Coordinates of C-alpha atoms in Angstrom, one line a residue:
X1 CA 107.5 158.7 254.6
X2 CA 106.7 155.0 255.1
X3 CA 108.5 154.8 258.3
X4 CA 106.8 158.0 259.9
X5 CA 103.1 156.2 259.0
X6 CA 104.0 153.6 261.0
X7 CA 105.0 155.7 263.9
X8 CA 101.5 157.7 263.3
X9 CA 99.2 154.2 263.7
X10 CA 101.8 152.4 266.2
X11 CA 100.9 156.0 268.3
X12 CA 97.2 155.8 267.7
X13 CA 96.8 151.9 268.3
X14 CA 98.7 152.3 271.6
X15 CA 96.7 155.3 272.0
X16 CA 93.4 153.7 271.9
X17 CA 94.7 150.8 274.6
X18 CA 95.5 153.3 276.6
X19 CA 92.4 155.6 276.7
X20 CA 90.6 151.7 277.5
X21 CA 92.6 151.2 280.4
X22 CA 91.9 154.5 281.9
X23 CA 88.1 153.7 281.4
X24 CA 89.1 150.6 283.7
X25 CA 90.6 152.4 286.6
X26 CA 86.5 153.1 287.4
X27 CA 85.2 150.3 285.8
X28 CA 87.5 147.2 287.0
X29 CA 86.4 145.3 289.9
X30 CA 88.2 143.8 293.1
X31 CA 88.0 142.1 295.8
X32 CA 87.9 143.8 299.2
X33 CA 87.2 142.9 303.2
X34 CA 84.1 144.2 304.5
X35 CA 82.9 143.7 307.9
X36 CA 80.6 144.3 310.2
X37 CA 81.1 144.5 314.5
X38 CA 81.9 141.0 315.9
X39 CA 84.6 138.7 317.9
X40 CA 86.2 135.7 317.1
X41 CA 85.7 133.6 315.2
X42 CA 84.8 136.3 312.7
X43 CA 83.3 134.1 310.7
X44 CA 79.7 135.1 310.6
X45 CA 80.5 139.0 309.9
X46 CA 84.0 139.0 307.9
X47 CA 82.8 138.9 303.7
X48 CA 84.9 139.2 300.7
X49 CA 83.3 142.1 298.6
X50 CA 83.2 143.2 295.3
X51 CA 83.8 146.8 294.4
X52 CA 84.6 149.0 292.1
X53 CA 88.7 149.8 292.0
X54 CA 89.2 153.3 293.9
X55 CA 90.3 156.0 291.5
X56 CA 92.9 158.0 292.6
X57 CA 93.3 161.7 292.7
X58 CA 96.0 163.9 291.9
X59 CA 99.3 163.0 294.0
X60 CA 97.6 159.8 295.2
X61 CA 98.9 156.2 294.3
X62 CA 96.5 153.4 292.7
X63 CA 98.8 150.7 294.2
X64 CA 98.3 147.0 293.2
X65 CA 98.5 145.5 296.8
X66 CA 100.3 142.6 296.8
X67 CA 100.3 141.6 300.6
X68 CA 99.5 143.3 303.8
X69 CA 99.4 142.5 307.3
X70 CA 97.2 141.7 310.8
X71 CA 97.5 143.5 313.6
X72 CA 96.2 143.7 317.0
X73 CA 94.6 147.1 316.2
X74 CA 93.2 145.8 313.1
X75 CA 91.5 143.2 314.7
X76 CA 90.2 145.3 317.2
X77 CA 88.9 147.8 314.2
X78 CA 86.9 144.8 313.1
X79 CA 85.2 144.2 316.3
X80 CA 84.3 147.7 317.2
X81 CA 82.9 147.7 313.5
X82 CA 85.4 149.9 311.7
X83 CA 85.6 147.7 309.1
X84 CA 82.2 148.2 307.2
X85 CA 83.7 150.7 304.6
X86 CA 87.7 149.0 304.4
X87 CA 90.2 148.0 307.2
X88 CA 93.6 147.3 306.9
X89 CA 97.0 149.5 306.9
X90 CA 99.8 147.7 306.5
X91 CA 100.6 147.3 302.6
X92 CA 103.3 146.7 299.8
X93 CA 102.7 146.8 296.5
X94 CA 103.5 148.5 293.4
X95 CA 102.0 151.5 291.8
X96 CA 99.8 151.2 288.6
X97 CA 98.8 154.4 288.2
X98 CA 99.7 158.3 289.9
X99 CA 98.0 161.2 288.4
X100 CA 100.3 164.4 289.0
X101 CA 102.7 163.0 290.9
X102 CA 106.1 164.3 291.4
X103 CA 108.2 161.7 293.9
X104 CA 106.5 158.2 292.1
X105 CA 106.5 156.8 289.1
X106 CA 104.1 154.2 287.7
X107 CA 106.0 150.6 288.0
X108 CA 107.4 151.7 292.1
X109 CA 107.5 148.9 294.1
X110 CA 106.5 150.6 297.5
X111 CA 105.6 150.2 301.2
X112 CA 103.7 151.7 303.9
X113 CA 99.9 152.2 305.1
X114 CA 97.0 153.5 303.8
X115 CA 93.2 152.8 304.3
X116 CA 91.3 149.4 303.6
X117 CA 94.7 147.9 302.2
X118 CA 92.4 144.4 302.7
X119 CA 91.9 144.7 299.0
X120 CA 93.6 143.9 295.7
X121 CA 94.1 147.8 295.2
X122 CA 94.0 150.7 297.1
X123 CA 95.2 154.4 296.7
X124 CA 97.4 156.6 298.9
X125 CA 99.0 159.9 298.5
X126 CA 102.4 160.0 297.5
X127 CA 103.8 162.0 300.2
X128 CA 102.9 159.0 303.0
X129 CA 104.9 156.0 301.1
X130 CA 108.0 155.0 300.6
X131 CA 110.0 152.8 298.0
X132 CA 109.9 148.8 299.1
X133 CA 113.0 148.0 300.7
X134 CA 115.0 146.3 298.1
X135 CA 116.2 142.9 300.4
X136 CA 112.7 142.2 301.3
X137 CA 109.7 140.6 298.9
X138 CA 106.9 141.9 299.3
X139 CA 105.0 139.5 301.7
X140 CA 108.0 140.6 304.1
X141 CA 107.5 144.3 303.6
X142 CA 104.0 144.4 303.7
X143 CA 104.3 142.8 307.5
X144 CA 106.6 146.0 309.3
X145 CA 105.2 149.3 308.5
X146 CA 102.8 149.8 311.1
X147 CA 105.2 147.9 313.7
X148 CA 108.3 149.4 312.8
X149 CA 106.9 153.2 312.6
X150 CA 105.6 152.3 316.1
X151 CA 108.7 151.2 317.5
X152 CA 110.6 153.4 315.6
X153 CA 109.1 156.6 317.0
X154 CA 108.5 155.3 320.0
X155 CA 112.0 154.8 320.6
X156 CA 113.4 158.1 319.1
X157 CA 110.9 160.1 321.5
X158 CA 112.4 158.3 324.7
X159 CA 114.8 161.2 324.1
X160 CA 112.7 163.7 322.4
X161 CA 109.6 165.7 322.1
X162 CA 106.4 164.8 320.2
X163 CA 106.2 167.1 317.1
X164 CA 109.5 167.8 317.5
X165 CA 112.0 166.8 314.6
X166 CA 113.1 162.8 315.1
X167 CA 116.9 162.8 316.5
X168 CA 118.6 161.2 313.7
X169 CA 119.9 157.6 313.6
X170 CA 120.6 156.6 317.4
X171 CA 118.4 158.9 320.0
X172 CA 120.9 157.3 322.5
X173 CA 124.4 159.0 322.4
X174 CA 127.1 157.1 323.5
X175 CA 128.1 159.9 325.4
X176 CA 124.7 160.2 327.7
X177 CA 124.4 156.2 327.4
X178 CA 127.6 154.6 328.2
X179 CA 126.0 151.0 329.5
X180 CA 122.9 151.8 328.0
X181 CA 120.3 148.8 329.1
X182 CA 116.8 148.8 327.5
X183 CA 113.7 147.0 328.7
X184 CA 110.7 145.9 326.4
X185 CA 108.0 144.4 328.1
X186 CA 106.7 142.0 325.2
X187 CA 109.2 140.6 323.1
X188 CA 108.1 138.3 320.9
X189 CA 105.3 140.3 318.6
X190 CA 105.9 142.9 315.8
X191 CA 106.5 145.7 317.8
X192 CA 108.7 144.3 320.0
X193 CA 110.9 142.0 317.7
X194 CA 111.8 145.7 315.8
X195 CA 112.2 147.3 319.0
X196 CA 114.5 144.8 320.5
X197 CA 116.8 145.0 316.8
X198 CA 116.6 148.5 317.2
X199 CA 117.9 148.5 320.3
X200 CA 120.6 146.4 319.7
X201 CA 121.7 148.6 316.1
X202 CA 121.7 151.6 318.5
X203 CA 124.1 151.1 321.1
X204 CA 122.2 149.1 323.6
X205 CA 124.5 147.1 325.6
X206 CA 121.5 144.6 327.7
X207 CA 118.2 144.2 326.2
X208 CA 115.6 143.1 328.5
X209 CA 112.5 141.5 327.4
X210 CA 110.0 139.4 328.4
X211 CA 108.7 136.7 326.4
X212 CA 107.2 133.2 326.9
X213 CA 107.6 129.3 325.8
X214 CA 111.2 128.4 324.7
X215 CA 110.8 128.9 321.2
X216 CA 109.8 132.3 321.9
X217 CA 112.8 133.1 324.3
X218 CA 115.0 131.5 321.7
X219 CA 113.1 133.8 319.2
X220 CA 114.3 137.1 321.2
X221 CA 117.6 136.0 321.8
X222 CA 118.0 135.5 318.7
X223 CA 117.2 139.4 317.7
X224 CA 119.4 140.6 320.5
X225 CA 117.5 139.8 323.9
X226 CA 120.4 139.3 326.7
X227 CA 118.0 138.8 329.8
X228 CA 115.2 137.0 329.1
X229 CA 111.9 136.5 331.8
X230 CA 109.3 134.2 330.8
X231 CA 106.0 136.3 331.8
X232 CA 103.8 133.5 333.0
X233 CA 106.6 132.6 335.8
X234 CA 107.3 135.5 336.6
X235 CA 107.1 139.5 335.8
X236 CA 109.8 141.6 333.8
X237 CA 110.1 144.2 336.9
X238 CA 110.0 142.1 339.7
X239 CA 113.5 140.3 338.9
X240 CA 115.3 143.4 337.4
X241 CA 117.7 145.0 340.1
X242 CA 117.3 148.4 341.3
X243 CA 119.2 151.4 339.1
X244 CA 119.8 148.9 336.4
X245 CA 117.5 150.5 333.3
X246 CA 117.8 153.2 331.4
X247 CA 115.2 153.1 329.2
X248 CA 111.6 151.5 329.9
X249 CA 109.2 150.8 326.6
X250 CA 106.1 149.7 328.0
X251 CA 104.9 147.8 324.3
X252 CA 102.4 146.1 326.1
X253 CA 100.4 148.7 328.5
X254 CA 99.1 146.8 331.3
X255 CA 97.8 149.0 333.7
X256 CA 100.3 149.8 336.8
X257 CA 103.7 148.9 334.9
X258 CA 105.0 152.1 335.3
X259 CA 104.7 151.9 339.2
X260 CA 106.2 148.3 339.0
X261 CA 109.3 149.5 336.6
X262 CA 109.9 152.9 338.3
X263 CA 112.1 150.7 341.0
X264 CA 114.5 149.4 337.7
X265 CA 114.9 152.6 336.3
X266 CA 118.2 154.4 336.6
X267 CA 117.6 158.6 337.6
X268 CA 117.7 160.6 334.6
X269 CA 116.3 157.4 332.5
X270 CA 112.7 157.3 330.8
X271 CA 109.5 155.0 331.2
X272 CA 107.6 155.1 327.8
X273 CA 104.1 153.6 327.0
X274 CA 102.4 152.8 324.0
X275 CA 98.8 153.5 325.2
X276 CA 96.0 151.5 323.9
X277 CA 91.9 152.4 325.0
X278 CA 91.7 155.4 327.7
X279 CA 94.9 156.2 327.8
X280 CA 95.3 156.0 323.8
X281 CA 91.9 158.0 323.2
X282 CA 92.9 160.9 326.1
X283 CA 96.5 161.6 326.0
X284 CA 96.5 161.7 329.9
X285 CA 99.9 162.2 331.0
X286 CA 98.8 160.8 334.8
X287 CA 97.7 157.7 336.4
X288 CA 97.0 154.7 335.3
X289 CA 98.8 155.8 331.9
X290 CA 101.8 156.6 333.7
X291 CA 103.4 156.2 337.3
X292 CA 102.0 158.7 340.1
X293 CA 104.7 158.2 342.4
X294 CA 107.5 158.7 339.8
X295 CA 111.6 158.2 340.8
X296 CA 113.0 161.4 341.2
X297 CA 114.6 162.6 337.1
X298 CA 112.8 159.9 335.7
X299 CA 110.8 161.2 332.2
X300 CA 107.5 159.6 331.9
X301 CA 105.8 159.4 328.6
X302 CA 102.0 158.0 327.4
X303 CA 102.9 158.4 323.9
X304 CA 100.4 158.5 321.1
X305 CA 102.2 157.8 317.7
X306 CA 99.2 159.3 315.8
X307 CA 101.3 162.9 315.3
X308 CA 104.5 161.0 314.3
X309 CA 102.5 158.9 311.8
X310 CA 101.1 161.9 310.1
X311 CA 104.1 163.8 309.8
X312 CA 106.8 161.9 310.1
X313 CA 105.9 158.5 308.2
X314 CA 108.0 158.7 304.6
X315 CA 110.8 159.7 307.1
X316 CA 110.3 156.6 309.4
X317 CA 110.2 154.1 306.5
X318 CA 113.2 155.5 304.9
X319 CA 115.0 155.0 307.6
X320 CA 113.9 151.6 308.5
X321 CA 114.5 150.6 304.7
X322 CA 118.3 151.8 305.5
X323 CA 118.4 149.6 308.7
X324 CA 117.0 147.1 306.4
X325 CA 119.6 147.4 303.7
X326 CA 122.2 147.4 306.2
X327 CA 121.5 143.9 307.7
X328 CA 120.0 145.1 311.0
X329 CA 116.5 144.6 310.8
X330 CA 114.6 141.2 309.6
X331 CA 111.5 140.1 309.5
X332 CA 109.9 137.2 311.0
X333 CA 106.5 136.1 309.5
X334 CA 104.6 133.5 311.8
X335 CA 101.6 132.7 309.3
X336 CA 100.3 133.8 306.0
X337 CA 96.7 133.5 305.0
X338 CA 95.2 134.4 301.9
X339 CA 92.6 137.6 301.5
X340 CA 89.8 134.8 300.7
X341 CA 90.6 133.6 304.4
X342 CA 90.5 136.7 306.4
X343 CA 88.2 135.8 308.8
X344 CA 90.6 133.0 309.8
X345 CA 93.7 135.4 309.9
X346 CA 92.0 137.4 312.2
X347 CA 90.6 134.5 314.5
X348 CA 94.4 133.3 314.3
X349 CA 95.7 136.6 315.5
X350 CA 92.7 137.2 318.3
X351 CA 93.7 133.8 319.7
X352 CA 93.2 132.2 322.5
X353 CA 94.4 129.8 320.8
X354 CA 97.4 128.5 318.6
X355 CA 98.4 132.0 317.0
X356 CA 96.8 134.7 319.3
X357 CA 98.0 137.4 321.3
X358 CA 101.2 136.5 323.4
X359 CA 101.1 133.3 321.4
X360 CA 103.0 133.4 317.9
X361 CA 105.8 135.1 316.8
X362 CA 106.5 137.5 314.3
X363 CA 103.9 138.6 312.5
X364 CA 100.8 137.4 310.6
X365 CA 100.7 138.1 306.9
X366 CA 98.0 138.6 304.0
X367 CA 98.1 138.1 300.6
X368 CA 95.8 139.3 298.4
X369 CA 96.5 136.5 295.7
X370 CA 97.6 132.7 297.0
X371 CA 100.7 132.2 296.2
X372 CA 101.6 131.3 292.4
X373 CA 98.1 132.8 291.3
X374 CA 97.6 135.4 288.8
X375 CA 96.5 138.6 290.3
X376 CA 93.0 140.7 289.4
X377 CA 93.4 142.5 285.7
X378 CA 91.8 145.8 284.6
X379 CA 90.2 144.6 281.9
X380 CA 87.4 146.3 279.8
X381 CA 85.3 146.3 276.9
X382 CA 88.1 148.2 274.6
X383 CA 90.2 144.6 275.0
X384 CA 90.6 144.6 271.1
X385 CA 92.3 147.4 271.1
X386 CA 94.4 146.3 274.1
X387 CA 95.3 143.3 271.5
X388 CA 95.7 145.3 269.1
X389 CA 98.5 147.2 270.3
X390 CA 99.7 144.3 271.8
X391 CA 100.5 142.9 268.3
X392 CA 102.0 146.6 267.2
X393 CA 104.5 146.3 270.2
X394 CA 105.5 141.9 269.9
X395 CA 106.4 143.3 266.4
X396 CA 108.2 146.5 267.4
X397 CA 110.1 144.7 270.1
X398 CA 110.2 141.8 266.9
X399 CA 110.3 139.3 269.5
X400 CA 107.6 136.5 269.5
X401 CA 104.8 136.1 272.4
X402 CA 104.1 134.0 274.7
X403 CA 101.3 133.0 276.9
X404 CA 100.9 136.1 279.6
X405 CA 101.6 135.1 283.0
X406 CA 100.3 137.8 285.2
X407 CA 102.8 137.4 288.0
X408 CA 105.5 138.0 286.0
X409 CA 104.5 141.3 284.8
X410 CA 104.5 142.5 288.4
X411 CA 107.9 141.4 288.9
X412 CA 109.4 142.6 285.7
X413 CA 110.7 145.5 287.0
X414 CA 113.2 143.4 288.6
X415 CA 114.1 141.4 285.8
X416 CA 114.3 144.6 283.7
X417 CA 117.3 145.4 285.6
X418 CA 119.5 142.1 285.0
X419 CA 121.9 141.9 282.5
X420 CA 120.1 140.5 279.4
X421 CA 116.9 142.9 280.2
X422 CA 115.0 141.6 276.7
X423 CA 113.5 139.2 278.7
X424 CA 110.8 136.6 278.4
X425 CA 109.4 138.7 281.9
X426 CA 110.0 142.0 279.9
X427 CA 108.2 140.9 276.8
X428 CA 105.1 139.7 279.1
X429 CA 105.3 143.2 280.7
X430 CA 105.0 145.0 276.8
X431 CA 102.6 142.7 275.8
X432 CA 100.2 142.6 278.4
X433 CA 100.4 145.9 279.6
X434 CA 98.0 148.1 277.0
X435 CA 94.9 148.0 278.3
X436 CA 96.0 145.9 281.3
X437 CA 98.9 147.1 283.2
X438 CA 100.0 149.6 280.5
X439 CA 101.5 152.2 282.5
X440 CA 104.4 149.3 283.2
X441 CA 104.6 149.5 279.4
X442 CA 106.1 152.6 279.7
X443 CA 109.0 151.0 281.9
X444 CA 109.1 148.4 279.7
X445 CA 109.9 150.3 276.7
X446 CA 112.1 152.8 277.6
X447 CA 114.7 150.3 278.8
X448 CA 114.0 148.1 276.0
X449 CA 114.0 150.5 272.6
X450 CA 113.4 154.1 274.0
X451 CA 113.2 155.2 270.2
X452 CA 110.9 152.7 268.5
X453 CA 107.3 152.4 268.6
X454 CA 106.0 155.3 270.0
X455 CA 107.9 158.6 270.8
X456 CA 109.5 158.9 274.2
X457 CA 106.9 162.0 274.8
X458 CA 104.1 159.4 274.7
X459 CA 105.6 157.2 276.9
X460 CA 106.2 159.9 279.7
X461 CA 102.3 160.8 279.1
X462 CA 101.9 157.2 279.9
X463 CA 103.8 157.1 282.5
X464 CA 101.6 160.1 284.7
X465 CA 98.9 159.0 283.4
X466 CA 98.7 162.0 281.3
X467 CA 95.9 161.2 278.5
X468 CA 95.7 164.6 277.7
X469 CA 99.0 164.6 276.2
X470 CA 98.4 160.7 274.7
X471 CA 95.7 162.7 272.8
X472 CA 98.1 165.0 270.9
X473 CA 101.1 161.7 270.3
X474 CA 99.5 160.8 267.1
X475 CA 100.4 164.3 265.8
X476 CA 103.5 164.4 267.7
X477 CA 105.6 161.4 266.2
X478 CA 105.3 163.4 262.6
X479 CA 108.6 164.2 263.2
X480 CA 111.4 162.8 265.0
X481 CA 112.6 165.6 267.2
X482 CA 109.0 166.1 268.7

């Protein structure tokens, strides 16, 4: 019949915009940080490269990265000269294609670290990220996962054992903690503004930090500080009474804290530290990691997160997504550069000056598209085709086009979801994704007109990223039940 032609070549044009934009997984470009060893200012070794776009293997992620995030660590990567195959970890974006995967679907808007996320894509297995809280954008997600896992974990294993399970929700019972007081020994940066929220959503009666300036003790406050020192007048441990912590975590490491603390500290309470260098590298569970003339039932820890990261990561961002959701976590985001200006993001964060270590608050952001700008497209060679199909779908979906605006289509999963979803946004998302972003087609369609166009088993096959199957949809929409 008529009708059933029409299925047969709507099948076969989207069919051949689809096999194109598989071809441009390993033949689209992006941009990507490369560096090699230096120091501030960075701007003699930190380059904007052009590579090919990673292709990603079975149960990993090719994620459009739409922002991620400086760190400390990163910038120390980029002057011991990690950075001359990728840098980066922190990341949200949303996931253009996933071979074989069981817990994503193409279209996910996701959070949570991979390798050399200083690019306009990146891949990561599916097992390691974690669905994009839904309160924050994504230049606010793409700044916590590294500093919330760490503060996270670090916190949980004040009362438990590396490798064990993580104690879930509060590690501090009400019944063990009854005045619970917990000191942070740098306030006002990523790790510590989670850790002091934490705190506070866990039962922590006093939080004391140490901070600096009044905008940053009005900062920590603010997130559930109640004693407040400012660092250059004076040190955290040498105005806390006697017996009056119960929890010590040491987010800043310098060396001979825990002797300092160890006076503070209640018996049976815990001194934690987040190593960096020596004490991160070895492990050592003795001095100058920890105290060597420790209070009698006082735990010492030199915690290493690396175990908790690798097992423990979807767990950790679930959770903090939750904590999210429920109103006890925000963000704070100091500066945002773009990925043309890394050099000056990591000059900004390096300090000394306005911006470095000690000195801003919240964290420092990266976008891998200024704000308002179209992001990169996979486009390819087999672009007629991509039209073509284009044209199949405006007059399947018998709505009329418009000029593509690229940022839309990475938001139209949002606006999918409203209460009129034959959107303008959702149009843009049909149209432009053949051949482009065409596994968001797939999202697209099915909410718009499940039954039209091409059959619903093509559009899962589009959805994995499943050309196999695409092969055989020509053949399958002869008849309606297949």
């Amino acid at each position: 019949p008529r009708q059933l032609q029409a299925l047969d070549m709507l099948a076969f044009i989207a069919l051949a915009g689809v096999q194109a934009a598989s071809a441009s997984l390993s033949a689209a470009h992006m941009r990507a940080v490369r560096a090699a060893a230096c120091s501030a200012p960075f701007t003699t070794c930190v380059r904007i490269a052009n590579l090919s776009v990673p292709t990603p293997s079975a149960g990993e992620a090719l994620i459009f990265i739409d922002a991620s995030s400086i760190n400390p660590s990163d910038v120390d990567t980029v002057e011991a000269g990690g950075c001359s195959t990728g840098c980066g970890a922190d990341f949200s974006g949303i996931v253009i294609a996933c071979p074989q995967c069981t817990r994503l679907r193409v279209g996910d808007h996701i959070w949570g670290l991979t390798s050399a996320s200083y690019a306009e894509y990146a891949v990561a297995h599916e097992s390691t990220v974690a669905m994009k809280p839904p309160l924050l954008d994504f230049l606010e997600a793409a700044t916590v996962p590294e500093v919330g896992l760490t503060s996270l974990f670090s916190l949980k294993r004040t009362t438990s054992t590396p490798g064990s399970a993580l104690p879930a929700g509060s590690p501090w019972p009400e019944s063990n903690y009854s005045n619970l007081t917990v000191a942070i020994t740098a306030g006002s940066g990523g790790t510590g503004a989670i850790a002091i929220q934490l705190a506070k959503a866990w039962g922590a009666r006093h939080i004391a930090v140490a901070a600096t300036g009044a905008q940053g003790i009005a900062y920590v406050r603010s997130l559930g500080a109640t004693f407040v020192t400012d660092y250059k007048d004076a040190e955290l441990f040498d105005v806390l009474p006697d017996n009056s912590v119960d929890i010590v975590y040491d987010n800043y490491g310098a060396e001979g804290t825990a002797d300092k603390a160890m006076r503070a500290i209640r018996p049976g309470g815990v001194y934690l530290l987040l190593p960096h260098g020596q004490c991160y590298e070895t492990g050592k569970q003795a001095p100058p990691c920890i105290s060597g003339a420790p209070k009698a039932g006082v735990r010492q820890l030199n915690y290493a997160t690396r175990l908790d990261f690798e097992r423990n990561a979807l767990e950790g961002l679930d959770e903090l997504s939750r904590l999210f959701g429920d109103g006890a976590l925000t963000v704070r985001i100091d500066k945002a550069f773009a990925l043309a200006d890394a050099a000056a993001a990591f000059n900004y964060s390096a300090g000394p000056g306005a911006g470095g270590v000690g000195s801003h608050l919240g964290k420092i952001a990266l976008r891998m598209t200024t704000e308002g700008a179209n992001p990169p497209v996979l486009a390819t060679s087999g672009s007629h085709a991509a039209l073509t199909a284009t044209t199949a779908l405006t007059r399947c979906l018998e709505v009329s086009p418009s000029p593509l605006d690229q940022r839309s289509l990475l938001r139209c999963s949002n606006a999918l979801e409203q209460p009129s979803p034959k959107s303008e946004c959702a149009l843009q998302c049909s149209l432009a994704s053949i051949g482009v972003y065409w596994a968001c087609a797939a999202v697209c369609i099915e909410k718009l007109a499940p039954n039209s166009c091409i059959t619903v088993g093509c559009l899962a096959a589009v959805a994995t990223v499943d050309v196999a199957c695409l092969m055989r949809c020509p053949n399958a929409t002869t008849t309606r039940a297949q």
